[in-house]
Coordinates of C-alpha atoms and ligand atoms in Angstrom, one line a residue:
M4 CA -96.2 26.4 67.1
D5 CA -93.5 23.7 67.1
P6 CA -91.5 23.5 70.4
I7 CA -88.0 24.9 70.5
T8 CA -85.6 22.0 69.9
T9 CA -82.3 23.7 70.2
L10 CA -81.2 26.4 72.7
T11 CA -77.9 28.3 72.2
L12 CA -76.8 30.4 75.1
R13 CA -73.8 32.6 76.0
A14 CA -71.3 30.4 77.9
P15 CA -72.7 30.3 81.5
D16 CA -71.2 30.9 84.9
D17 CA -71.9 29.0 88.1
W18 CA -71.9 31.5 91.0
H19 CA -71.5 28.9 93.8
V20 CA -69.9 25.5 93.5
H21 CA -68.0 23.1 95.8
L22 CA -65.2 21.6 93.7
R23 CA -63.5 20.0 96.7
D24 CA -59.8 19.1 96.5
G25 CA -57.6 16.1 96.0
P26 CA -59.1 13.0 94.2
M27 CA -62.7 14.3 94.6
L28 CA -61.8 17.5 92.7
K29 CA -60.4 15.4 89.9
A30 CA -63.5 13.2 89.9
V31 CA -66.1 15.9 89.8
V32 CA -64.7 19.0 88.2
W33 CA -65.4 17.8 84.7
H34 CA -69.1 18.1 85.3
T35 CA -68.7 21.8 86.0
I36 CA -66.2 22.7 83.3
K37 CA -68.2 21.1 80.6
Q38 CA -71.1 23.5 81.2
F39 CA -69.5 26.6 82.8
R40 CA -66.8 28.9 81.6
R41 CA -66.3 30.3 85.1
A42 CA -67.4 29.2 88.6
L43 CA -67.2 30.8 92.0
V44 CA -65.4 28.1 94.0
M45 CA -66.3 27.8 97.7
P46 CA -63.5 27.8 100.2
N47 CA -64.8 25.3 102.8
L48 CA -62.1 22.7 102.4
T49 CA -60.3 21.2 105.3
P50 CA -58.1 23.2 105.9
P51 CA -60.1 26.1 104.4
V52 CA -59.1 28.8 102.0
L53 CA -58.4 31.7 104.4
T54 CA -55.7 33.9 102.9
A55 CA -54.0 35.1 99.7
D56 CA -51.5 32.2 99.9
D57 CA -54.4 29.7 100.2
V58 CA -56.1 31.3 97.2
H59 CA -52.9 30.9 95.1
A60 CA -52.5 27.3 96.2
Y61 CA -56.1 26.3 95.6
R62 CA -56.3 28.0 92.3
A63 CA -53.2 26.2 91.1
E64 CA -54.7 22.9 92.2
I65 CA -57.9 23.6 90.2
Q66 CA -56.0 24.8 87.2
D67 CA -53.9 21.7 87.3
A68 CA -57.1 19.6 87.1
T69 CA -58.9 21.6 84.4
F70 CA -58.3 23.4 81.1
P71 CA -57.1 26.9 80.6
T72 CA -60.5 27.8 79.1
F73 CA -62.1 27.3 82.5
E74 CA -61.7 30.2 85.0
P75 CA -62.1 29.4 88.7
L76 CA -63.2 32.5 90.5
M77 CA -61.7 32.3 94.0
T78 CA -63.1 33.0 97.4
I79 CA -61.8 33.2 100.9
K80 CA -63.6 32.0 104.0
I81 CA -64.5 34.8 106.4
T82 CA -64.0 33.7 110.0
D83 CA -63.8 35.6 113.3
R84 CA -60.1 35.9 112.7
T85 CA -60.3 37.5 109.2
T86 CA -58.8 41.0 109.2
P87 CA -59.0 43.9 106.7
E88 CA -55.4 43.2 105.8
I89 CA -56.3 39.6 104.9
V90 CA -59.1 40.8 102.8
R91 CA -57.0 43.3 100.8
A92 CA -54.2 40.7 100.2
A93 CA -56.8 38.1 99.1
R94 CA -58.3 40.6 96.7
E95 CA -54.9 41.3 95.3
A96 CA -54.5 37.6 94.8
G97 CA -57.6 37.6 92.7
A98 CA -60.3 36.5 95.2
V99 CA -63.6 38.0 94.1
A100 CA -65.7 37.1 97.2
G101 CA -65.5 36.3 100.8
K102 CA -67.8 33.5 102.0
L103 CA -69.2 33.8 105.5
Y104 CA -70.7 30.8 107.2
P105 CA -72.3 31.2 110.6
E106 CA -70.8 28.7 113.0
G107 CA -72.0 25.1 112.5
V108 CA -74.7 25.6 109.9
T109 CA -73.4 23.3 107.2
T110 CA -70.5 21.1 106.0
N111 CA -67.1 22.3 107.5
S112 CA -68.5 25.3 109.2
E113 CA -67.4 24.4 112.7
D114 CA -65.0 27.4 112.4
G115 CA -67.8 29.6 111.2
V116 CA -68.5 33.1 112.4
R117 CA -69.8 33.7 115.9
S118 CA -69.6 37.4 116.1
F119 CA -71.1 38.8 112.9
W120 CA -71.1 42.5 113.8
D121 CA -67.5 42.4 115.1
L122 CA -66.6 41.9 111.4
R123 CA -67.8 45.3 110.4
P124 CA -64.2 46.5 109.6
V125 CA -63.8 43.4 107.4
F126 CA -67.0 44.2 105.6
C127 CA -65.8 47.8 105.1
A128 CA -62.6 46.5 103.7
M129 CA -64.5 44.3 101.3
R130 CA -66.6 47.2 100.2
D131 CA -63.6 49.4 99.6
C132 CA -61.7 46.8 97.6
G133 CA -64.8 45.6 95.6
M134 CA -65.0 42.2 97.1
I135 CA -68.4 40.5 97.3
L136 CA -69.7 39.3 100.6
S137 CA -71.2 35.9 100.0
L138 CA -73.4 34.6 102.7
H139 CA -74.6 31.3 103.9
A140 CA -77.7 33.0 105.3
E141 CA -78.9 30.8 108.2
T142 CA -79.0 31.6 111.9
P143 CA -77.7 28.6 114.0
G144 CA -79.9 27.3 116.7
V145 CA -83.2 28.6 115.1
F146 CA -85.8 26.1 114.0
V147 CA -84.4 24.7 110.7
M148 CA -87.2 25.9 108.5
D149 CA -86.9 29.5 109.9
R150 CA -83.1 29.8 109.9
E151 CA -82.9 31.6 106.5
A152 CA -85.7 34.2 107.1
N153 CA -84.3 34.8 110.6
F154 CA -80.7 35.5 109.3
L155 CA -82.0 37.8 106.6
H156 CA -84.0 39.8 109.1
Q157 CA -81.3 39.9 111.8
Y158 CA -78.2 40.4 109.7
V159 CA -78.6 40.9 106.0
S160 CA -81.2 43.7 106.0
P161 CA -79.4 45.8 108.6
L162 CA -76.0 45.3 107.0
A163 CA -77.3 46.1 103.5
V164 CA -78.8 49.3 104.8
S165 CA -75.8 50.4 106.8
L166 CA -73.2 49.6 104.1
P167 CA -74.9 50.4 100.9
G168 CA -71.6 50.2 99.0
L169 CA -71.1 46.6 100.0
R170 CA -72.4 44.1 97.5
I171 CA -73.9 41.1 99.2
V172 CA -75.0 37.7 97.8
V173 CA -77.5 35.6 99.7
E174 CA -76.3 32.2 98.5
H175 CA -78.7 29.3 97.6
A176 CA -81.8 31.2 98.4
T177 CA -84.6 28.8 99.5
S178 CA -87.4 31.1 100.6
A179 CA -89.9 33.6 99.5
A180 CA -88.4 35.9 102.2
A181 CA -85.0 35.8 100.4
V182 CA -86.6 36.9 97.1
R183 CA -88.4 39.7 98.8
L184 CA -85.2 40.9 100.5
V185 CA -83.3 41.0 97.3
D186 CA -86.1 43.1 95.8
E187 CA -85.8 45.6 98.7
H188 CA -82.0 46.2 98.6
P189 CA -80.2 47.3 95.4
N190 CA -76.9 46.1 96.8
V191 CA -78.1 42.5 97.5
G192 CA -78.4 39.7 95.0
C193 CA -79.0 36.0 95.4
T194 CA -78.1 32.7 93.8
I195 CA -80.7 30.0 93.3
T196 CA -79.7 26.4 92.8
P197 CA -81.2 24.0 90.2
H198 CA -82.5 21.7 92.9
H199 CA -84.3 24.4 94.9
L200 CA -86.3 25.0 91.7
Y201 CA -87.7 21.5 92.2
L202 CA -87.5 20.3 95.8
T203 CA -89.7 20.9 98.8
L204 CA -89.3 19.4 102.2
D205 CA -91.7 16.7 101.0
D206 CA -89.0 15.4 98.7
V207 CA -86.6 15.1 101.6
V208 CA -88.9 13.6 104.3
G209 CA -92.4 13.5 103.0
G210 CA -92.2 9.8 102.0
A211 CA -89.2 7.5 102.4
L212 CA -86.3 9.5 103.7
N213 CA -84.2 10.8 100.8
P214 CA -80.7 11.8 102.0
H215 CA -79.7 12.8 98.4
A216 CA -82.2 15.7 98.5
F217 CA -80.9 16.8 101.9
C218 CA -79.0 20.1 101.7
K219 CA -78.5 23.3 103.7
P220 CA -80.5 25.4 103.7
I221 CA -83.1 22.7 103.6
A222 CA -85.8 22.8 100.8
K223 CA -88.9 24.5 102.1
T224 CA -92.6 24.8 101.3
H225 CA -94.3 24.6 98.0
R226 CA -94.9 28.3 98.2
D227 CA -91.3 29.0 98.8
R228 CA -90.3 26.8 95.9
D229 CA -92.8 28.4 93.6
E230 CA -91.5 31.9 94.5
L231 CA -88.0 30.8 93.7
V232 CA -89.1 29.6 90.3
K233 CA -90.9 32.8 89.7
A234 CA -87.8 34.8 90.7
A235 CA -85.4 32.7 88.6
I236 CA -87.5 33.0 85.4
S237 CA -88.4 36.7 86.0
G238 CA -85.2 38.2 84.5
H239 CA -84.4 39.9 87.8
P240 CA -81.1 41.8 87.5
R241 CA -79.7 40.5 90.8
I242 CA -80.9 36.9 90.8
F243 CA -78.7 34.3 89.1
L244 CA -77.7 30.7 89.0
G245 CA -75.4 29.2 91.6
T246 CA -75.6 25.4 91.6
D247 CA -74.2 24.8 95.1
S248 CA -73.2 21.5 93.6
A249 CA -71.8 19.7 96.7
P250 CA -70.7 16.1 96.0
H251 CA -70.4 13.6 98.9
V252 CA -69.7 10.0 98.3
I253 CA -72.8 7.8 98.7
V254 CA -71.7 6.3 102.0
K255 CA -71.5 9.8 103.5
K256 CA -75.1 10.5 102.5
E257 CA -76.7 7.2 103.3
C258 CA -75.6 6.9 107.0
A259 CA -76.6 7.8 110.5
S260 CA -75.2 11.4 110.2
G261 CA -75.6 12.2 106.6
C262 CA -73.8 15.2 105.0
A263 CA -75.8 18.1 103.5
G264 CA -75.4 18.7 99.8
V265 CA -76.8 17.9 96.4
F266 CA -74.5 17.0 93.5
C267 CA -76.3 18.9 90.7
A268 CA -73.4 19.9 88.5
P269 CA -74.0 17.0 86.0
V270 CA -77.5 18.1 85.3
A271 CA -77.3 21.8 86.1
L272 CA -78.2 23.5 82.8
E273 CA -80.6 20.7 81.8
T274 CA -82.7 20.9 84.9
V275 CA -82.8 24.7 84.7
A276 CA -83.8 24.5 81.0
E277 CA -86.8 22.3 82.0
V278 CA -88.0 24.9 84.4
F279 CA -87.8 27.7 81.9
D280 CA -89.3 25.5 79.2
R281 CA -92.2 24.6 81.4
H282 CA -93.0 28.3 81.8
S283 CA -92.4 29.0 78.1
V284 CA -89.6 31.5 78.9
L285 CA -86.5 29.7 77.5
H286 CA -85.6 33.1 76.0
R287 CA -84.9 34.4 79.5
M288 CA -82.6 31.5 80.6
E289 CA -79.4 33.2 79.2
H290 CA -79.9 36.1 81.6
F291 CA -80.2 33.8 84.6
V292 CA -77.2 31.5 83.8
A293 CA -74.8 33.8 81.9
E294 CA -75.5 37.5 82.4
A295 CA -77.1 38.6 85.7
G296 CA -74.3 37.2 87.9
A297 CA -71.5 38.6 85.8
K298 CA -73.0 42.0 85.9
F299 CA -73.6 41.9 89.6
Y300 CA -70.0 40.9 90.2
G301 CA -68.8 43.5 87.7
L302 CA -67.1 41.0 85.4
P303 CA -67.2 40.9 81.6
L304 CA -69.7 38.6 80.1
N305 CA -68.3 35.4 78.7
T306 CA -67.7 34.9 75.0
G307 CA -68.5 31.6 73.4
Q308 CA -71.7 29.6 73.5
I309 CA -73.2 26.4 74.7
T310 CA -76.0 24.5 73.0
L311 CA -78.7 22.4 74.6
R312 CA -80.9 20.1 72.5
R313 CA -84.3 18.7 73.3
E314 CA -83.4 15.1 73.7
T315 CA -84.6 12.6 76.3
W316 CA -81.9 10.9 78.4
R317 CA -81.7 9.2 81.7
V318 CA -79.5 10.5 84.5
P319 CA -77.0 7.9 85.8
E320 CA -77.6 6.5 89.3
D321 CA -73.9 6.9 90.2
L322 CA -71.1 9.2 88.9
Q323 CA -67.7 8.5 90.4
G324 CA -69.3 7.2 93.6
V325 CA -71.6 10.2 94.0
R326 CA -75.4 10.1 93.3
P327 CA -76.3 13.0 91.1
F328 CA -79.4 15.1 91.4
M329 CA -82.3 13.5 89.4
A330 CA -80.4 10.1 89.4
G331 CA -82.4 7.6 87.4
K332 CA -84.9 10.2 86.1
E333 CA -85.5 11.2 82.5
L334 CA -84.7 14.7 81.5
A335 CA -85.9 16.4 78.3
W336 CA -82.9 18.6 77.6
K337 CA -79.3 17.6 77.0
S338 CA -76.4 20.0 77.0
R339 CA -73.4 19.7 74.7
S340 CA -70.0 20.3 76.2
L341 CA -68.5 23.8 76.0
Ligands
ZN691 ZN1 -72.6 25.8 99.2

């Protein structure tokens, strides 16, 4: 049988992206809007998006830098100071999720949560107004390879059981443990990034140090990576694409204290297509990139389509001062702009 040469999909959603603000927003947002109709925009700016007013202001900044066809889905950052009133007002301002970072686990999380269980009234308010709890699921201070599994066990499982009406997303799942947990709890979903479908810790530190493959949570073992691939291509109803595209200028990656984050937006659909193609399940890609997430969030599916063609091209080494995922490598699929 001849290989498929064209793939037409419902216009996709990115359920986790860092669009930044100011000049960086203007430099990188194009890579997201050319492939995604909607994107869940993370709130970890400095200063962060904390309240309804911040949601309005950040949405306006994004809309100013994009086209009306692109819909930014807004989030607030949940901190120890978040209250049920803040949650309700943010929801009314259109925020669809509250993002919780434990203290100090990744970029701009110094003001992250210290007292998870004290936030129960906030979680209840999120449940009651239909806001998703979006989690950076790592326990600070635990050995780096075990942080995700530890957080799932300590916090996510008990919370999912005690508040079955709260919808929870484990963001950028990196481990077999995360996939298992999603299976066990009908109110828990997870996003998987394009890069975690490829990378293991070997790609970061197995040979020469590669700061551009360094992200949080860190890429893990071959077994973890393979379980993520299996989960992504499985058609699971609660597992969907969230790129976690997180651009940092090259000097902030290649230095003594390099930032965590992979800039994968420029190659998001193409790299995902390669994975589905390799497993001969391209027909399931639409579910992963355009359907499962919207259904979990309770949002309508996008109308419109995007087309990818089988076409070899080389990923640029540098895009607006940021090194993209797969820089310098050849990819087998090329996506047309939405
Ligand atoms: Zn992120």
